mmCIF file of C-alpha atoms in Angstrom:
data_model
loop_
_atom_site.group_PDB
_atom_site.id
_atom_site.type_symbol
_atom_site.label_atom_id
_atom_site.label_comp_id
_atom_site.label_asym_id
_atom_site.label_seq_id
_atom_site.Cartn_x
_atom_site.Cartn_y
_atom_site.Cartn_z
ATOM 1 C CA UNK A 1043 -0.178 2.117 12.454
ATOM 2 C CA UNK A 1044 1.611 1.722 9.127
ATOM 3 C CA UNK A 1045 3.478 5.003 9.582
ATOM 4 C CA UNK A 1046 4.348 4.421 13.228
ATOM 5 C CA UNK A 1047 5.190 0.705 13.261
ATOM 6 C CA UNK A 1048 5.576 -0.510 9.686
ATOM 7 C CA UNK A 1049 7.879 2.062 8.055
ATOM 8 C CA UNK A 1050 5.257 3.200 5.537
ATOM 9 C CA UNK A 1051 7.273 6.170 4.235
ATOM 10 C CA UNK A 1052 10.368 4.018 3.706
ATOM 11 C CA UNK A 1053 8.310 1.419 1.839
ATOM 12 C CA UNK A 1054 6.836 4.026 -0.508
ATOM 13 C CA UNK A 1055 10.241 5.585 -1.142
ATOM 14 C CA UNK A 1056 12.274 2.389 -1.594
ATOM 15 C CA UNK A 1057 9.639 0.731 -3.794
ATOM 16 C CA UNK A 1058 9.060 3.991 -5.689
ATOM 17 C CA UNK A 1059 5.311 3.524 -5.329
ATOM 18 C CA UNK A 1060 3.409 5.906 -7.602
ATOM 19 C CA UNK A 1061 0.270 5.980 -9.734
ATOM 20 C CA UNK A 1062 1.882 3.897 -12.488
ATOM 21 C CA UNK A 1063 2.834 0.945 -10.270
ATOM 22 C CA UNK A 1064 0.838 -2.288 -10.134
ATOM 23 C CA UNK A 1065 0.564 -3.376 -6.506
ATOM 24 C CA UNK A 1066 -0.835 -6.617 -5.070
ATOM 25 C CA UNK A 1067 -1.735 -7.248 -1.433
ATOM 26 C CA UNK A 1068 -1.724 -10.998 -0.692
ATOM 27 C CA UNK A 1069 -4.003 -11.834 2.249
ATOM 28 C CA UNK A 1070 -5.308 -8.278 2.329
ATOM 29 C CA UNK A 1071 -8.041 -8.610 4.939
ATOM 30 C CA UNK A 1072 -10.167 -5.514 5.456
ATOM 31 C CA UNK A 1073 -7.428 -3.232 6.746
ATOM 32 C CA UNK A 1074 -5.262 -3.419 3.637
ATOM 33 C CA UNK A 1075 -2.418 -0.935 3.244
ATOM 34 C CA UNK A 1076 -3.744 -0.345 -0.277
ATOM 35 C CA UNK A 1077 -6.098 2.214 1.265
ATOM 36 C CA UNK A 1078 -3.075 4.496 1.693
ATOM 37 C CA UNK A 1079 -1.119 3.863 -1.511
ATOM 38 C CA UNK A 1080 -1.251 5.284 -5.020
ATOM 39 C CA UNK A 1081 -1.111 2.962 -7.988
ATOM 40 C CA UNK A 1082 -3.093 0.261 -9.731
ATOM 41 C CA UNK A 1083 -4.262 -1.734 -6.722
ATOM 42 C CA UNK A 1084 -5.134 -5.431 -6.577
ATOM 43 C CA UNK A 1085 -5.862 -7.599 -3.559
ATOM 44 C CA UNK A 1086 -6.512 -11.262 -2.867
ATOM 45 C CA UNK A 1087 -7.791 -12.995 0.221
ATOM 46 C CA UNK A 1088 -9.472 -16.387 0.767
ATOM 47 C CA UNK A 1089 -12.188 -14.513 2.697
ATOM 48 C CA UNK A 1090 -12.682 -11.699 0.160
ATOM 49 C CA UNK A 1091 -16.332 -12.544 -0.491
ATOM 50 C CA UNK A 1092 -17.158 -12.557 3.231
ATOM 51 C CA UNK A 1093 -15.264 -9.295 3.789
ATOM 52 C CA UNK A 1094 -17.095 -7.669 0.874
ATOM 53 C CA UNK A 1095 -20.418 -8.407 2.600
ATOM 54 C CA UNK A 1096 -19.448 -6.347 5.660
ATOM 55 C CA UNK A 1097 -17.110 -3.771 4.126
ATOM 56 C CA UNK A 1098 -17.210 -1.656 0.976
ATOM 57 C CA UNK A 1099 -13.687 -1.579 -0.408
ATOM 58 C CA UNK A 1100 -12.770 1.589 -2.308
ATOM 59 C CA UNK A 1101 -13.530 1.255 -6.012
ATOM 60 C CA UNK A 1102 -9.867 1.627 -6.932
ATOM 61 C CA UNK A 1103 -9.003 -1.686 -5.203
ATOM 62 C CA UNK A 1104 -9.640 -4.746 -7.366
ATOM 63 C CA UNK A 1105 -10.244 -7.480 -4.770
ATOM 64 C CA UNK A 1106 -10.928 -11.120 -5.431
ATOM 65 C CA UNK A 1107 -11.159 -14.399 -3.587
ATOM 66 C CA UNK A 1108 -7.901 -16.323 -3.968
ATOM 67 C CA UNK A 1109 -5.166 -18.015 -1.993
ATOM 68 C CA UNK A 1110 -1.518 -16.974 -1.913
ATOM 69 C CA UNK A 1111 -0.570 -20.520 -2.899
ATOM 70 C CA UNK A 1112 -2.232 -19.931 -6.296
ATOM 71 C CA UNK A 1113 -2.201 -16.232 -7.214
ATOM 72 C CA UNK A 1114 -4.545 -15.682 -10.201
ATOM 73 C CA UNK A 1115 -2.299 -13.326 -12.193
ATOM 74 C CA UNK A 1116 0.226 -13.858 -14.946
ATOM 75 C CA UNK A 1117 3.966 -14.070 -14.457
ATOM 76 C CA UNK A 1118 5.909 -10.810 -14.022
ATOM 77 C CA UNK A 1119 2.727 -8.727 -13.623
ATOM 78 C CA UNK A 1120 3.313 -6.649 -10.455
ATOM 79 C CA UNK A 1121 5.855 -3.995 -9.510
ATOM 80 C CA UNK A 1122 5.215 -4.484 -5.778
ATOM 81 C CA UNK A 1123 3.663 -7.360 -3.816
ATOM 82 C CA UNK A 1124 2.760 -6.866 -0.165
ATOM 83 C CA UNK A 1125 2.091 -9.676 2.280
ATOM 84 C CA UNK A 1126 1.277 -8.231 5.673
ATOM 85 C CA UNK A 1127 0.491 -10.432 8.657
ATOM 86 C CA UNK A 1128 -0.710 -13.205 6.376
ATOM 87 C CA UNK A 1129 2.101 -15.712 5.841
ATOM 88 C CA UNK A 1130 1.532 -17.414 9.202
ATOM 89 C CA UNK A 1131 -2.125 -18.012 8.227
ATOM 90 C CA UNK A 1132 -1.325 -20.028 5.090
ATOM 91 C CA UNK A 1133 -1.056 -23.746 4.470
ATOM 92 C CA UNK A 1134 2.380 -23.271 2.900
ATOM 93 C CA UNK A 1135 4.476 -20.143 3.425
ATOM 94 C CA UNK A 1136 6.984 -21.421 0.830
ATOM 95 C CA UNK A 1137 4.273 -21.849 -1.824
ATOM 96 C CA UNK A 1138 3.107 -18.299 -1.108
ATOM 97 C CA UNK A 1139 6.609 -16.886 -1.504
ATOM 98 C CA UNK A 1140 7.094 -18.890 -4.720
ATOM 99 C CA UNK A 1141 3.883 -17.434 -6.133
ATOM 100 C CA UNK A 1142 4.814 -13.898 -5.060
ATOM 101 C CA UNK A 1143 8.137 -14.353 -6.839
ATOM 102 C CA UNK A 1144 6.352 -15.608 -9.961
ATOM 103 C CA UNK A 1145 3.962 -12.640 -10.270
ATOM 104 C CA UNK A 1146 6.605 -10.008 -9.470
ATOM 105 C CA UNK A 1147 8.342 -8.255 -12.345
ATOM 106 C CA UNK A 1148 12.105 -8.573 -12.549
ATOM 107 C CA UNK A 1149 13.583 -6.202 -9.952
ATOM 108 C CA UNK A 1150 10.117 -5.902 -8.361
ATOM 109 C CA UNK A 1151 9.724 -5.484 -4.611
ATOM 110 C CA UNK A 1152 8.241 -7.855 -2.047
ATOM 111 C CA UNK A 1153 7.105 -6.136 1.174
ATOM 112 C CA UNK A 1154 6.673 -8.567 4.070
ATOM 113 C CA UNK A 1155 5.434 -7.960 7.581
ATOM 114 C CA UNK A 1156 5.016 -10.790 10.047
ATOM 115 C CA UNK A 1157 5.171 -11.630 13.715
ATOM 116 C CA UNK A 1158 8.533 -13.170 14.583
ATOM 117 C CA UNK A 1159 9.007 -15.973 17.092
ATOM 118 C CA UNK A 1160 12.195 -16.991 18.886
ATOM 119 C CA UNK A 1161 11.198 -20.661 18.674
ATOM 120 C CA UNK A 1162 8.564 -22.784 16.993
ATOM 121 C CA UNK A 1163 5.349 -23.065 18.958
ATOM 122 C CA UNK A 1164 1.891 -24.476 18.487
ATOM 123 C CA UNK A 1165 -0.575 -21.660 17.998
ATOM 124 C CA UNK A 1166 -4.103 -22.224 16.685
ATOM 125 C CA UNK A 1167 -5.935 -23.341 13.558
ATOM 126 C CA UNK A 1168 -5.926 -19.796 12.118
ATOM 127 C CA UNK A 1169 -2.170 -19.493 12.703
ATOM 128 C CA UNK A 1170 -0.586 -22.817 11.735
ATOM 129 C CA UNK A 1171 2.913 -21.294 11.589
ATOM 130 C CA UNK A 1172 5.212 -19.527 14.039
ATOM 131 C CA UNK A 1173 7.970 -18.151 11.846
ATOM 132 C CA UNK A 1174 11.480 -17.428 13.115
ATOM 133 C CA UNK A 1175 14.217 -15.242 11.584
ATOM 134 C CA UNK A 1176 15.777 -18.423 10.186
ATOM 135 C CA UNK A 1177 12.453 -19.371 8.570
ATOM 136 C CA UNK A 1178 12.306 -15.988 6.860
ATOM 137 C CA UNK A 1179 15.853 -16.445 5.566
ATOM 138 C CA UNK A 1180 14.975 -19.880 4.226
ATOM 139 C CA UNK A 1181 11.887 -18.491 2.489
ATOM 140 C CA UNK A 1182 13.438 -15.485 0.783
ATOM 141 C CA UNK A 1183 17.208 -15.745 0.412
ATOM 142 C CA UNK A 1184 17.304 -17.821 -2.783
ATOM 143 C CA UNK A 1185 14.836 -15.602 -4.630
ATOM 144 C CA UNK A 1186 15.246 -12.100 -3.206
ATOM 145 C CA UNK A 1187 17.904 -9.625 -2.150
ATOM 146 C CA UNK A 1188 17.403 -7.888 1.177
ATOM 147 C CA UNK A 1189 16.880 -4.156 0.743
ATOM 148 C CA UNK A 1190 15.433 -3.142 4.113
ATOM 149 C CA UNK A 1191 14.672 -5.002 7.347
ATOM 150 C CA UNK A 1192 13.611 -3.665 10.711
ATOM 151 C CA UNK A 1193 11.990 -5.128 13.776
ATOM 152 C CA UNK A 1194 9.288 -3.281 15.622
ATOM 153 C CA UNK A 1195 7.027 -4.261 18.548
ATOM 154 C CA UNK A 1196 4.300 -6.704 17.512
ATOM 155 C CA UNK A 1197 1.103 -5.041 18.652
ATOM 156 C CA UNK A 1198 -1.332 -5.886 15.901
ATOM 157 C CA UNK A 1199 -3.629 -3.422 14.204
ATOM 158 C CA UNK A 1200 -6.702 -4.417 16.253
ATOM 159 C CA UNK A 1201 -4.927 -3.946 19.574
ATOM 160 C CA UNK A 1202 -3.443 -0.660 18.363
ATOM 161 C CA UNK A 1203 -6.863 0.677 17.307
ATOM 162 C CA UNK A 1204 -8.135 -0.258 20.773
ATOM 163 C CA UNK A 1205 -5.376 1.800 22.397
ATOM 164 C CA UNK A 1206 -2.692 -0.773 23.156
ATOM 165 C CA UNK A 1207 0.965 0.017 22.573
ATOM 166 C CA UNK A 1208 2.278 -3.103 24.299
ATOM 167 C CA UNK A 1209 4.194 -5.433 22.025
ATOM 168 C CA UNK A 1210 4.183 -9.191 22.581
ATOM 169 C CA UNK A 1211 6.866 -10.365 20.171
ATOM 170 C CA UNK A 1212 8.645 -8.469 17.447
ATOM 171 C CA UNK A 1213 7.297 -7.816 13.994
ATOM 172 C CA UNK A 1214 9.577 -8.018 10.993
ATOM 173 C CA UNK A 1215 9.118 -5.384 8.316
ATOM 174 C CA UNK A 1216 11.128 -6.305 5.249
ATOM 175 C CA UNK A 1217 11.541 -5.102 1.694
ATOM 176 C CA UNK A 1218 13.104 -7.584 -0.702
ATOM 177 C CA UNK A 1219 13.991 -7.189 -4.360
ATOM 178 C CA UNK A 1220 13.423 -10.001 -6.862
ATOM 179 C CA UNK A 1221 16.741 -11.442 -8.058
#
């Protein structure tokens, strides 16, 4: 899924991801992209303890329970921060982006994937936000430079694993560099 729909190879190349890089996945879930990356891997998720009861994360992923609004790492710690399909689940997308900016090293990379909406809409309690292109611009433009942005069909990993290739909306895949 990451190779076909989320520009995995471009992400690795642009972010120069290698064994020396410190990488954080914010809102990692169980299907974190960290499974496929080299580097010093860290992950946070509010449901990390519950996920750890049903899934054994690889030992090279340091996962802990935390929210993106309060990332438990020091300033300028990570080379790359990934937030994939998580920003619309948060209480405050802006607080999450502010925290990602804080923990990123100068010239570090922020990799964002999210479902894009043409207009605001009411979703459900698990998805309190429906982010538009303008919302993304508002969230990132003052703190990051755009390096790479593509739209791809929004299928979702679960639907893809179950054989679907039908997209509902578009998914934004972006790489942004800390200013």
